[in-house]
Amino acid sequence: MPLNRRAFLESSVVVGAGAALATGAVAAPAEAREARPRPAKRYSFTVMGTTDLHGNVFNWDYFTDKEFDDKAHNDVGLAKISTLVNQVRAEKGEENTLLIDAGDTIQGTQLSYYYAKVDPITQAGGPVHPMAQAMNAIGYDAAALGNHEFNYGIPVLRKFQEQLDFPLLGANALDAKTLRPAFPPYSLHCLRTPHGRDVTVAVLGLTNPGIAIWDKNNVSGRMVFPGLEEQAAKWVPKLRSMGADVVVVAAHSGSSGTSSYGDQLPYIENAAGLVAEQVPGIDAILVGHAHTEIPEYRVKNKETGRDVVLSEPLKWGQRLTLFSFDLVWEKGRWIVERVGAQVLNSNTVAEDPEITGLLADEHKKVVAYVNQVIGTSTAAMTTADAPWKDEPIIDLINVVQAETVKAALAGGAYANLPVLSQASCFSRTARIPAGEISIKDAAGLYPFENTLEARLMTGAQLKDYLEYSAKYYVQTPAGAPVDTAKLTNAENTPDYNYDAVSGLSYDIDIAKPAGRRIANLTFEGKPLDPAAQFVLAVNNYRASGGGAFPHVAKAQQLWSNSDEIRNTIIGWVKAKGTVDPSTFASVGWKLTRDGVPVF
């Protein structure tokens, strides 16, 4: 008959006592025996995490067609992450580790675009997505949905999900009709300990409620996305009742408790910190979405008083988060004694040859694709002076956007309204060469994943919009030297938050304080009518409140598109064949001081 624990312990005591008497040993005093308690059973394990990989496998920039580099000399890609993961597994023991991701995986590079649109994974007998191949090979245990997972439509997302060897989680991605989870809400993982008592780790996946707005065309009527706090409060107690010793949340949501996209969202966009504060029973949160680096951030839960540890590794595979868990066995269960977090930098290691070899053919195909010639230009254009001059290369973005919106509104109620367009200098090194234009040249004008919308604006609102944009310039008195290296980025305003608006003419008087700089504002040669209506072709980041520009986030949306603007530019160049700046370039705005042009 099987021996139970009580019988085993009792028989052990008897045998032990008999052996002592047989050898003539003298029993120790009772006080001495009581002074030697058994050491507590302890177990430690590590959860590794990535987020916002955005289609990066190789340490390669497909827009410049060379190895990735930035000012801090960061590296990117899953091939680098794989090397770090292998090192951690070797050090900790693979059986004592888990690897998870917090979303935004299949969109962002020309590698991911190629397998969504050019050679799509959804076609019959189509390829396996490179991100699925790499993450399967590395051995991910779970991943949360990001908002950009929906950019290419639900069929692409479902096919990607099908190709994964691990669950794609989204507890707050619900079927619009049944309000049941459209994706697995959680996954459970059993870790074997040396003590015969397994540890059950639950991973709860939460995504961003902004999907309902940003990808409305793809999800409307099909899925809804309630708030993270609400769904975490529903699922965490269930996971604990199911025997979870540890609960980790993978949240595609920043930690700040804010919504950078204005007040359109019915729920908080960056809610990871609020989840930690309001929902008891969570031990750690892998944070995503915000593209910031947070090695370790502690939030005290209001109900329990316990710290919840948050960590966000830097985007694109630049960092790997390590959550370290120390557990102790108490009163018949595992208790989390300590949690800590840190990040590892992927630029400290070489790419894993297993991953680069696995996807070498896919990489070569995409490199060949981005180097395809799609047209010619009659003149060279660069962004070198675009932050302070109205340059043809920015006019190119605006003419593409304006023509696209005009075509979309043709035949409708707003077809006769004038269409204006906003654009920023996203990169000061972008260029269109004279002669042949490749895909990478056109795509390099727009390194961000923005899509295009049309919003209804008045003349008065556009004036406010331009005044807000003009705060980008450092106030410079008339007659004072002008140093372009010190002229821009006032109040830490990034280049991508300075908009030039085409279709209007105006001066920006940098001698005046911010808010009083726009002068000589005209439309078709006449002073701008404050009551006149215009259509503004605008990227979805700005339209959703990004940069906090006035009016645009609340303006009526007339049209939106799910394709990335950079791909719209590529298609436009292909259709035109020849790009001639003389047909669209104009000086619609200029910097002045007391009415005198600066340049």
Coordinates of C-alpha atoms in Angstrom, one line a residue:
M1 CA 0.0 0.0 0.0
P2 CA 1.3 3.5 -0.8
L3 CA 3.0 5.3 2.1
N4 CA 1.5 8.6 3.0
R5 CA 3.6 11.6 4.3
R6 CA 2.4 11.2 7.9
A7 CA 3.1 7.5 8.0
F8 CA 6.5 8.0 6.4
L9 CA 7.5 10.7 9.0
E10 CA 6.2 8.6 11.9
S11 CA 8.0 5.4 10.7
S12 CA 11.2 7.5 10.2
V13 CA 11.1 8.7 13.8
V14 CA 10.6 5.2 15.1
V15 CA 13.4 3.7 13.0
G16 CA 15.7 6.6 13.9
A17 CA 15.0 6.2 17.7
G18 CA 15.5 2.4 17.5
A19 CA 18.8 2.8 15.7
A20 CA 20.0 5.2 18.4
L21 CA 19.1 2.8 21.3
A22 CA 20.8 -0.1 19.5
T23 CA 24.0 1.8 19.3
G24 CA 23.8 3.1 22.8
A25 CA 23.5 6.7 21.7
V26 CA 22.0 9.1 24.2
A27 CA 19.1 11.3 23.0
A28 CA 19.7 15.0 23.0
P29 CA 17.7 17.2 25.4
A30 CA 14.3 18.3 24.1
E31 CA 15.3 22.0 24.1
A32 CA 18.2 21.2 21.8
R33 CA 16.0 19.3 19.4
E34 CA 13.5 22.2 19.3
A35 CA 16.2 24.7 18.6
R36 CA 17.0 23.1 15.2
P37 CA 14.0 23.9 12.9
R38 CA 14.1 22.5 9.4
P39 CA 15.3 25.0 6.8
A40 CA 12.6 26.5 4.7
K41 CA 12.1 25.2 1.2
R42 CA 13.0 27.9 -1.3
Y43 CA 12.9 28.2 -5.1
S44 CA 14.0 30.9 -7.5
F45 CA 13.1 31.4 -11.2
T46 CA 13.3 34.0 -13.9
V47 CA 10.8 35.5 -16.3
M48 CA 12.4 37.1 -19.4
G49 CA 10.4 39.7 -21.4
T50 CA 10.5 41.6 -24.6
T51 CA 8.0 44.1 -26.1
D52 CA 7.4 46.2 -29.2
L53 CA 9.6 44.1 -31.4
H54 CA 7.8 45.7 -34.5
G55 CA 9.1 43.2 -37.0
N56 CA 12.8 43.3 -36.1
V57 CA 14.6 40.1 -36.4
F58 CA 18.0 41.2 -37.7
N59 CA 20.2 44.1 -36.6
W60 CA 19.3 45.8 -39.8
D61 CA 17.6 49.0 -41.0
Y62 CA 15.7 48.3 -44.2
F63 CA 15.0 52.0 -44.7
T64 CA 18.7 52.8 -45.0
D65 CA 19.7 49.3 -46.2
K66 CA 22.5 48.9 -43.6
E67 CA 23.2 47.8 -40.1
F68 CA 21.0 49.5 -37.5
D69 CA 22.7 52.2 -35.4
D70 CA 21.6 55.2 -33.4
K71 CA 23.3 57.9 -31.2
A72 CA 23.5 55.5 -28.3
H73 CA 24.7 52.7 -30.5
N74 CA 21.8 50.4 -29.6
D75 CA 21.2 47.2 -31.6
V76 CA 17.9 45.7 -32.5
G77 CA 16.3 42.4 -33.4
L78 CA 15.3 39.0 -32.1
A79 CA 18.6 37.4 -33.2
K80 CA 20.4 39.5 -30.5
I81 CA 17.6 38.8 -28.0
S82 CA 18.1 35.0 -28.7
T83 CA 21.7 35.2 -27.6
L84 CA 20.8 37.0 -24.4
V85 CA 18.0 34.4 -23.7
N86 CA 20.5 31.5 -24.3
Q87 CA 22.9 33.1 -21.8
V88 CA 20.2 33.5 -19.1
R89 CA 18.9 29.9 -19.6
A90 CA 22.5 28.6 -19.3
E91 CA 23.0 30.5 -16.1
K92 CA 19.6 29.9 -14.4
G93 CA 18.7 26.5 -15.9
E94 CA 16.3 26.4 -18.8
E95 CA 13.7 24.7 -16.5
N96 CA 13.8 27.7 -14.2
T97 CA 12.9 30.3 -16.9
L98 CA 10.0 31.6 -18.9
L99 CA 10.1 33.9 -21.9
I100 CA 7.1 36.2 -22.7
D101 CA 6.3 39.3 -24.8
A102 CA 4.0 42.3 -24.4
G103 CA 2.9 42.9 -28.0
D104 CA 3.4 44.9 -31.2
T105 CA 5.1 42.1 -33.1
I106 CA 4.1 41.9 -36.7
Q107 CA 4.3 45.5 -37.9
G108 CA 7.0 48.1 -38.2
T109 CA 9.7 47.0 -40.6
Q110 CA 9.7 46.2 -44.3
L111 CA 10.4 42.6 -43.3
S112 CA 7.0 42.5 -41.5
Y113 CA 5.3 44.5 -44.3
Y114 CA 6.6 42.1 -47.0
Y115 CA 5.0 39.1 -45.4
A116 CA 1.7 40.9 -44.8
K117 CA 1.2 42.6 -48.2
V118 CA 3.8 41.5 -50.8
D119 CA 4.1 37.8 -50.0
P120 CA 1.3 37.5 -47.5
I121 CA 1.2 34.7 -45.0
T122 CA -2.6 34.4 -45.6
Q123 CA -2.3 33.1 -49.2
A124 CA -2.8 29.4 -49.9
G125 CA 0.4 27.6 -49.2
G126 CA 1.9 30.9 -48.0
P127 CA 5.0 31.4 -45.9
V128 CA 5.4 31.3 -42.2
H129 CA 5.8 34.8 -40.8
P130 CA 9.4 35.5 -40.0
M131 CA 8.4 36.7 -36.5
A132 CA 6.6 33.4 -35.9
Q133 CA 9.6 31.5 -37.1
A134 CA 12.1 33.4 -34.9
M135 CA 9.9 33.4 -31.7
N136 CA 9.2 29.7 -32.1
A137 CA 12.8 28.9 -32.5
I138 CA 13.8 31.0 -29.5
G139 CA 11.1 29.3 -27.4
Y140 CA 8.7 31.9 -26.3
D141 CA 6.1 30.7 -23.7
A142 CA 3.4 33.4 -24.3
A143 CA 2.8 36.8 -25.8
A144 CA 0.2 39.5 -25.4
L145 CA -1.5 41.2 -28.3
G146 CA -0.4 44.7 -29.2
N147 CA -2.5 47.3 -31.0
H148 CA -0.4 47.1 -34.1
E149 CA -1.2 43.4 -34.4
F150 CA -4.5 44.6 -36.0
N151 CA -3.0 46.9 -38.6
Y152 CA -3.0 44.4 -41.4
G153 CA -6.5 43.1 -40.6
I154 CA -7.8 40.2 -38.5
P155 CA -7.1 37.5 -41.2
V156 CA -3.3 38.2 -41.1
L157 CA -3.4 38.3 -37.3
R158 CA -5.3 35.0 -37.1
K159 CA -2.9 33.3 -39.5
F160 CA 0.1 34.6 -37.4
Q161 CA -1.6 33.3 -34.3
E162 CA -2.0 29.9 -36.0
Q163 CA 1.7 29.8 -36.9
L164 CA 2.8 30.3 -33.3
D165 CA 3.9 27.5 -31.0
F166 CA 2.8 29.5 -27.9
P167 CA -0.4 31.3 -27.0
L168 CA -1.2 34.9 -28.1
L169 CA -3.1 36.4 -25.1
G170 CA -5.7 39.1 -24.9
A171 CA -8.0 39.0 -21.9
N172 CA -9.6 42.3 -22.9
A173 CA -10.0 41.6 -26.6
L174 CA -13.6 40.4 -26.7
D175 CA -15.9 39.2 -29.4
A176 CA -18.3 42.1 -30.1
K177 CA -21.4 39.9 -30.1
T178 CA -20.8 37.4 -27.3
L179 CA -18.4 39.5 -25.2
R180 CA -16.4 36.4 -24.7
P181 CA -12.6 36.5 -25.1
A182 CA -11.6 36.4 -28.8
F183 CA -8.1 35.2 -27.8
P184 CA -6.9 33.1 -24.8
P185 CA -6.9 35.4 -21.8
Y186 CA -4.1 33.6 -20.0
S187 CA -1.7 30.7 -20.0
L188 CA -0.5 28.5 -17.1
H189 CA 3.1 27.3 -16.8
C190 CA 4.3 24.6 -14.4
L191 CA 7.9 24.9 -13.1
R192 CA 9.4 21.8 -11.5
T193 CA 11.3 22.5 -8.2
P194 CA 13.8 20.3 -6.4
H195 CA 11.3 20.0 -3.5
G196 CA 8.6 18.0 -5.2
R197 CA 6.3 20.9 -5.1
D198 CA 5.7 22.5 -8.5
V199 CA 5.3 26.2 -9.0
T200 CA 2.4 27.3 -11.2
V201 CA 2.9 30.6 -13.0
A202 CA 0.0 32.4 -14.6
V203 CA 0.6 34.8 -17.5
L204 CA -2.4 37.2 -18.1
G205 CA -2.3 39.1 -21.4
L206 CA -3.9 42.5 -21.7
T207 CA -3.9 44.8 -24.8
N208 CA -4.7 48.4 -25.5
P209 CA -8.3 49.7 -25.7
G210 CA -7.2 52.2 -28.3
I211 CA -7.4 49.5 -30.9
A212 CA -11.1 50.3 -31.1
I213 CA -10.2 53.7 -32.5
W214 CA -6.9 53.3 -34.2
D215 CA -8.0 50.2 -36.1
K216 CA -11.7 50.9 -36.3
N217 CA -11.9 49.8 -39.9
N218 CA -10.5 46.3 -39.0
V219 CA -12.3 45.7 -35.7
S220 CA -15.6 47.6 -35.7
G221 CA -18.5 45.2 -35.1
R222 CA -16.1 42.3 -34.6
M223 CA -14.2 43.0 -31.4
V224 CA -14.4 45.3 -28.4
F225 CA -11.6 46.3 -26.0
P226 CA -12.7 47.1 -22.4
G227 CA -10.3 48.6 -19.9
L228 CA -7.3 46.8 -18.5
E229 CA -8.1 47.3 -14.9
E230 CA -11.6 45.9 -15.3
Q231 CA -10.5 42.7 -17.0
A232 CA -7.5 42.2 -14.7
A233 CA -9.9 42.5 -11.7
K234 CA -12.0 39.8 -13.3
W235 CA -9.2 37.3 -14.2
V236 CA -6.6 37.6 -11.5
P237 CA -8.8 36.1 -8.7
K238 CA -9.8 33.3 -11.1
L239 CA -6.1 32.5 -11.8
R240 CA -5.4 32.4 -8.0
S241 CA -8.4 30.1 -7.5
M242 CA -7.0 27.8 -10.2
G243 CA -3.8 27.4 -8.2
A244 CA -1.6 30.0 -9.6
D245 CA 1.3 30.6 -7.2
V246 CA 2.6 33.6 -9.2
V247 CA 0.7 36.0 -11.5
V248 CA 2.6 37.9 -14.2
V249 CA 0.8 40.3 -16.5
A250 CA 2.0 41.0 -20.0
A251 CA 0.3 44.4 -20.7
H252 CA 0.5 46.3 -24.0
S253 CA -0.1 49.5 -22.1
G254 CA 2.3 52.1 -20.7
S255 CA 2.7 52.7 -17.0
S256 CA 1.9 56.4 -16.8
G257 CA -1.8 56.3 -16.3
T258 CA -2.3 58.8 -19.1
S259 CA -3.7 58.8 -22.7
S260 CA -1.3 60.5 -25.1
Y261 CA -4.0 60.3 -27.8
G262 CA -6.4 62.8 -26.3
D263 CA -9.8 62.1 -24.7
Q264 CA -11.3 59.9 -27.4
L265 CA -10.5 56.7 -25.6
P266 CA -13.2 55.4 -23.3
Y267 CA -10.5 53.7 -21.2
I268 CA -7.0 54.7 -20.1
E269 CA -4.4 54.0 -22.7
N270 CA -1.3 53.7 -20.4
A271 CA -2.9 51.7 -17.6
A272 CA -0.3 49.2 -16.4
G273 CA 0.5 51.3 -13.3
L274 CA -3.2 51.5 -12.4
V275 CA -3.6 47.8 -12.8
A276 CA -0.8 47.3 -10.4
E277 CA -2.2 49.7 -7.9
Q278 CA -5.9 48.7 -8.1
V279 CA -5.9 44.9 -8.7
P280 CA -4.6 42.7 -5.9
G281 CA -2.9 39.4 -6.5
I282 CA -0.4 40.5 -9.3
D283 CA 3.3 40.0 -8.7
A284 CA 4.8 41.6 -11.8
I285 CA 3.8 43.4 -15.0
L286 CA 5.8 43.3 -18.2
V287 CA 4.9 46.7 -19.7
G288 CA 4.7 47.6 -23.4
H289 CA 3.4 50.2 -25.9
A290 CA 5.2 53.3 -24.6
H291 CA 8.6 52.6 -26.2
T292 CA 10.4 53.7 -23.1
E293 CA 13.0 51.9 -20.9
I294 CA 11.9 51.1 -17.4
P295 CA 14.4 48.6 -15.7
E296 CA 12.3 48.4 -12.5
Y297 CA 9.4 50.4 -11.2
R298 CA 7.5 49.5 -8.0
V299 CA 3.8 50.3 -7.5
K300 CA 2.2 49.6 -4.1
N301 CA -1.2 47.8 -4.4
K302 CA -3.8 49.8 -2.5
E303 CA -5.5 46.7 -1.0
T304 CA -2.6 44.5 -0.1
G305 CA 0.1 47.1 0.5
R306 CA 2.5 44.8 -1.4
D307 CA 4.8 46.1 -4.2
V308 CA 4.1 45.1 -7.7
V309 CA 7.2 45.2 -9.9
L310 CA 6.9 46.7 -13.4
S311 CA 9.5 46.6 -16.1
E312 CA 9.5 47.8 -19.7
P313 CA 12.4 46.8 -22.0
L314 CA 13.3 49.2 -24.8
K315 CA 11.6 48.6 -28.2
W316 CA 12.7 46.6 -31.2
G317 CA 14.6 44.1 -29.2
Q318 CA 17.1 46.6 -27.8
R319 CA 16.6 45.3 -24.3
L320 CA 15.5 42.1 -22.5
T321 CA 13.8 42.4 -19.1
L322 CA 14.6 39.9 -16.4
F323 CA 12.1 39.4 -13.5
S324 CA 13.7 37.5 -10.7
F325 CA 11.3 35.7 -8.3
D326 CA 12.3 34.2 -5.0
L327 CA 9.7 31.9 -3.4
V328 CA 9.4 30.2 0.0
W329 CA 7.1 27.2 1.0
E330 CA 4.9 28.2 3.8
K331 CA 1.7 26.7 5.2
G332 CA 1.4 24.3 2.3
R333 CA 1.9 26.7 -0.5
W334 CA 4.5 28.7 -2.4
I335 CA 4.7 32.4 -1.3
V336 CA 6.5 35.1 -3.3
E337 CA 9.1 36.4 -1.0
R338 CA 10.9 38.8 -3.3
V339 CA 10.6 40.1 -6.9
G340 CA 13.2 42.2 -8.7
A341 CA 13.7 43.4 -12.3
Q342 CA 16.5 44.6 -14.5
V343 CA 17.2 44.9 -18.3
L344 CA 20.0 43.5 -20.4
N345 CA 21.3 45.5 -23.4
S346 CA 21.3 43.6 -26.7
N347 CA 24.3 45.5 -28.0
T348 CA 26.5 43.6 -25.7
V349 CA 26.1 40.3 -27.6
A350 CA 26.4 39.0 -31.2
E351 CA 23.4 37.8 -33.2
D352 CA 22.5 34.2 -32.7
P353 CA 23.6 32.4 -35.9
E354 CA 20.7 29.9 -35.5
I355 CA 18.2 32.7 -35.9
T356 CA 20.0 34.6 -38.7
G357 CA 20.6 31.4 -40.6
L358 CA 16.9 30.3 -40.2
L359 CA 15.7 33.5 -41.8
A360 CA 18.6 34.3 -44.2
D361 CA 16.4 33.7 -47.3
E362 CA 13.6 35.9 -46.0
H363 CA 16.0 38.7 -45.2
K364 CA 17.6 38.5 -48.7
K365 CA 14.2 38.7 -50.3
V366 CA 13.3 41.9 -48.4
V367 CA 16.6 43.5 -49.0
A368 CA 16.1 42.9 -52.7
Y369 CA 12.5 44.2 -52.4
V370 CA 13.5 47.5 -50.8
N371 CA 16.2 48.1 -53.4
Q372 CA 13.7 47.8 -56.2
V373 CA 13.5 50.9 -58.4
I374 CA 10.0 52.3 -58.4
G375 CA 10.5 55.5 -60.3
T376 CA 12.8 58.4 -61.0
S377 CA 13.2 61.9 -59.7
T378 CA 14.1 64.9 -61.8
A379 CA 16.0 66.5 -58.9
A380 CA 17.6 65.5 -55.6
M381 CA 15.6 66.3 -52.4
T382 CA 16.7 66.2 -48.8
T383 CA 15.4 67.0 -45.3
A384 CA 18.7 68.6 -44.2
D385 CA 17.1 72.1 -44.0
A386 CA 13.5 71.0 -43.6
P387 CA 13.2 71.8 -39.9
W388 CA 13.5 75.6 -40.7
K389 CA 12.6 75.8 -44.4
D390 CA 9.7 74.7 -46.6
E391 CA 11.5 72.0 -48.6
P392 CA 10.2 70.1 -51.6
I393 CA 10.7 66.7 -49.9
I394 CA 8.1 67.6 -47.2
D395 CA 5.9 69.0 -50.0
L396 CA 6.1 65.5 -51.5
I397 CA 4.6 63.9 -48.4
N398 CA 1.8 66.5 -48.3
V399 CA 0.9 66.2 -52.0
V400 CA 0.6 62.4 -51.6
Q401 CA -1.6 62.8 -48.6
A402 CA -3.8 65.5 -50.1
E403 CA -4.3 63.6 -53.3
T404 CA -5.1 60.4 -51.5
V405 CA -7.7 62.1 -49.3
K406 CA -9.3 64.0 -52.3
A407 CA -9.7 60.7 -54.1
A408 CA -11.2 59.0 -51.1
L409 CA -13.8 61.9 -50.6
A410 CA -14.7 62.2 -54.3
G411 CA -18.4 62.0 -54.9
G412 CA -19.3 62.4 -51.2
A413 CA -20.7 65.2 -49.1
Y414 CA -17.3 66.8 -48.5
A415 CA -15.9 66.4 -52.0
N416 CA -15.9 70.2 -52.7
L417 CA -14.1 71.3 -49.6
P418 CA -10.4 72.3 -50.0
V419 CA -8.0 69.6 -48.7
L420 CA -4.9 70.7 -46.7
S421 CA -2.2 68.4 -45.4
Q422 CA 0.2 68.3 -42.4
A423 CA 3.6 66.7 -42.4
S424 CA 6.7 66.7 -40.2
C425 CA 10.4 66.2 -40.8
F426 CA 10.7 62.8 -39.3
S427 CA 14.3 62.3 -40.2
R428 CA 16.9 64.9 -40.9
T429 CA 18.9 62.5 -43.1
A430 CA 16.1 61.4 -45.5
R431 CA 16.7 62.0 -49.2
I432 CA 15.3 61.3 -52.6
P433 CA 18.2 61.1 -55.1
A434 CA 18.1 62.6 -58.6
G435 CA 17.6 59.7 -60.9
E436 CA 16.4 56.3 -59.8
I437 CA 14.1 56.1 -56.6
S438 CA 14.0 52.8 -54.7
I439 CA 11.4 51.6 -52.2
K440 CA 13.8 52.3 -49.4
D441 CA 14.2 55.9 -50.5
A442 CA 10.5 56.5 -50.5
A443 CA 9.9 54.6 -47.3
G444 CA 12.7 56.4 -45.6
L445 CA 10.6 59.7 -45.7
Y446 CA 8.2 58.1 -43.2
P447 CA 10.0 55.9 -40.7
F448 CA 6.9 55.8 -38.4
E449 CA 3.9 53.4 -38.7
N450 CA 1.3 56.1 -39.1
T451 CA -1.8 55.8 -41.2
L452 CA -3.8 58.5 -42.9
E453 CA -7.1 60.2 -41.8
A454 CA -9.2 63.1 -42.9
R455 CA -10.6 65.5 -40.3
L456 CA -12.9 68.5 -40.7
M457 CA -11.4 71.7 -39.4
T458 CA -12.3 75.5 -39.5
G459 CA -10.0 78.3 -40.4
A460 CA -9.9 79.5 -36.7
Q461 CA -8.9 76.0 -35.6
L462 CA -6.1 75.8 -38.2
K463 CA -4.7 79.1 -36.9
D464 CA -4.6 77.7 -33.4
Y465 CA -3.0 74.5 -34.8
L466 CA -0.3 76.4 -36.5
E467 CA 0.4 78.6 -33.4
Y468 CA 0.8 75.5 -31.3
S469 CA 3.2 73.9 -33.9
A470 CA 5.3 77.1 -34.1
K471 CA 6.3 76.7 -30.4
Y472 CA 8.9 74.4 -31.8
Y473 CA 11.2 77.4 -32.5
V474 CA 13.4 79.1 -29.9
Q475 CA 12.4 82.8 -29.6
T476 CA 15.2 84.7 -31.4
P477 CA 15.2 88.6 -31.4
A478 CA 15.5 90.5 -34.7
G479 CA 19.1 91.2 -35.4
A480 CA 20.5 88.4 -33.2
P481 CA 22.6 85.7 -34.8
V482 CA 20.6 82.6 -36.0
D483 CA 22.3 79.3 -35.3
T484 CA 20.2 76.5 -36.8
A485 CA 21.7 74.0 -34.4
K486 CA 20.0 76.0 -31.6
L487 CA 16.9 77.3 -33.4
T488 CA 14.6 74.3 -33.1
N489 CA 13.2 71.8 -30.5
A490 CA 12.2 74.5 -28.0
E491 CA 10.6 73.1 -24.8
N492 CA 12.1 69.7 -25.9
T493 CA 9.6 69.5 -28.8
P494 CA 10.8 66.7 -31.0
D495 CA 11.0 67.1 -34.8
Y496 CA 8.0 64.9 -35.3
N497 CA 5.8 67.3 -33.3
Y498 CA 6.5 70.2 -35.6
D499 CA 3.9 70.3 -38.4
A500 CA 4.0 72.2 -41.7
V501 CA 0.6 72.6 -43.3
S502 CA 0.4 72.7 -47.0
G503 CA -2.4 74.5 -48.9
L504 CA -2.0 77.6 -46.7
S505 CA 0.5 80.5 -46.8
Y506 CA 1.9 81.9 -43.6
D507 CA 4.9 83.4 -41.8
I508 CA 6.3 82.3 -38.5
D509 CA 7.7 85.2 -36.6
I510 CA 10.3 83.7 -34.3
A511 CA 11.0 87.1 -32.7
K512 CA 7.6 86.9 -31.0
P513 CA 6.7 84.6 -28.1
A514 CA 5.0 81.3 -28.7
G515 CA 1.3 81.6 -29.3
R516 CA 1.7 84.9 -31.2
R517 CA 3.9 83.9 -34.2
I518 CA 1.6 83.2 -37.1
A519 CA 1.3 86.1 -39.5
N520 CA 0.0 86.8 -43.0
L521 CA -2.1 83.6 -42.9
T522 CA -3.9 83.3 -46.3
F523 CA -5.7 80.7 -48.4
E524 CA -5.6 81.2 -52.2
G525 CA -4.2 84.7 -51.8
K526 CA -6.9 85.9 -49.4
P527 CA -6.8 86.2 -45.5
L528 CA -8.0 82.9 -44.0
D529 CA -11.7 83.0 -43.1
P530 CA -12.0 81.8 -39.5
A531 CA -15.4 80.2 -40.2
A532 CA -14.4 78.5 -43.5
Q533 CA -14.3 74.7 -43.4
F534 CA -11.3 72.6 -44.6
V535 CA -10.4 68.9 -44.8
L536 CA -7.1 68.2 -43.1
A537 CA -5.2 65.2 -44.3
V538 CA -3.5 64.1 -41.0
N539 CA -1.7 61.1 -39.6
N540 CA -3.5 58.9 -37.1
Y541 CA -1.1 59.8 -34.3
R542 CA -1.8 63.5 -34.6
A543 CA -5.5 62.9 -35.2
S544 CA -5.8 60.8 -32.1
G545 CA -4.2 63.5 -29.9
G546 CA -0.5 62.6 -30.2
G547 CA 1.5 65.8 -29.5
A548 CA -1.6 67.4 -27.9
F549 CA -2.2 69.7 -30.9
P550 CA -5.5 71.6 -30.4
H551 CA -8.9 70.7 -32.0
V552 CA -7.8 67.9 -34.3
A553 CA -8.5 65.0 -31.9
K554 CA -12.1 66.2 -31.4
A555 CA -12.6 67.2 -35.1
Q556 CA -15.1 65.1 -37.1
Q557 CA -13.4 62.2 -38.9
L558 CA -14.4 62.1 -42.5
W559 CA -12.3 59.1 -43.6
S560 CA -9.5 56.9 -42.5
N561 CA -7.1 54.4 -44.0
S562 CA -5.4 51.3 -42.4
D563 CA -2.4 51.3 -44.8
E564 CA 0.8 53.0 -43.6
I565 CA 1.5 56.4 -45.1
R566 CA 5.0 55.3 -46.2
N567 CA 3.4 52.6 -48.3
T568 CA 1.0 55.1 -49.7
I569 CA 4.0 57.2 -50.8
I570 CA 5.6 54.1 -52.4
G571 CA 2.4 53.4 -54.3
W572 CA 2.1 57.1 -55.5
V573 CA 5.7 57.1 -56.8
K574 CA 5.1 53.8 -58.6
A575 CA 1.9 55.2 -60.2
K576 CA 3.6 58.5 -61.3
G577 CA 6.8 56.9 -62.6
T578 CA 8.6 60.3 -62.5
V579 CA 8.7 62.6 -59.6
D580 CA 9.1 66.2 -60.7
P581 CA 9.4 68.6 -57.7
S582 CA 8.6 71.6 -59.9
T583 CA 5.0 70.3 -60.2
F584 CA 4.3 70.4 -56.5
A585 CA 7.1 72.3 -54.6
S586 CA 6.2 75.7 -53.2
V587 CA 7.2 78.0 -50.4
G588 CA 4.0 78.0 -48.4
W589 CA 5.6 79.1 -45.1
K590 CA 8.8 80.8 -44.0
L591 CA 10.5 82.0 -40.8
T592 CA 10.6 85.8 -40.2
R593 CA 11.6 88.3 -37.5
D594 CA 9.5 91.4 -37.4
G595 CA 8.4 90.7 -41.0
V596 CA 11.9 90.1 -42.4
P597 CA 12.6 86.6 -43.7
V598 CA 15.3 84.7 -41.6
F599 CA 16.6 82.8 -44.7

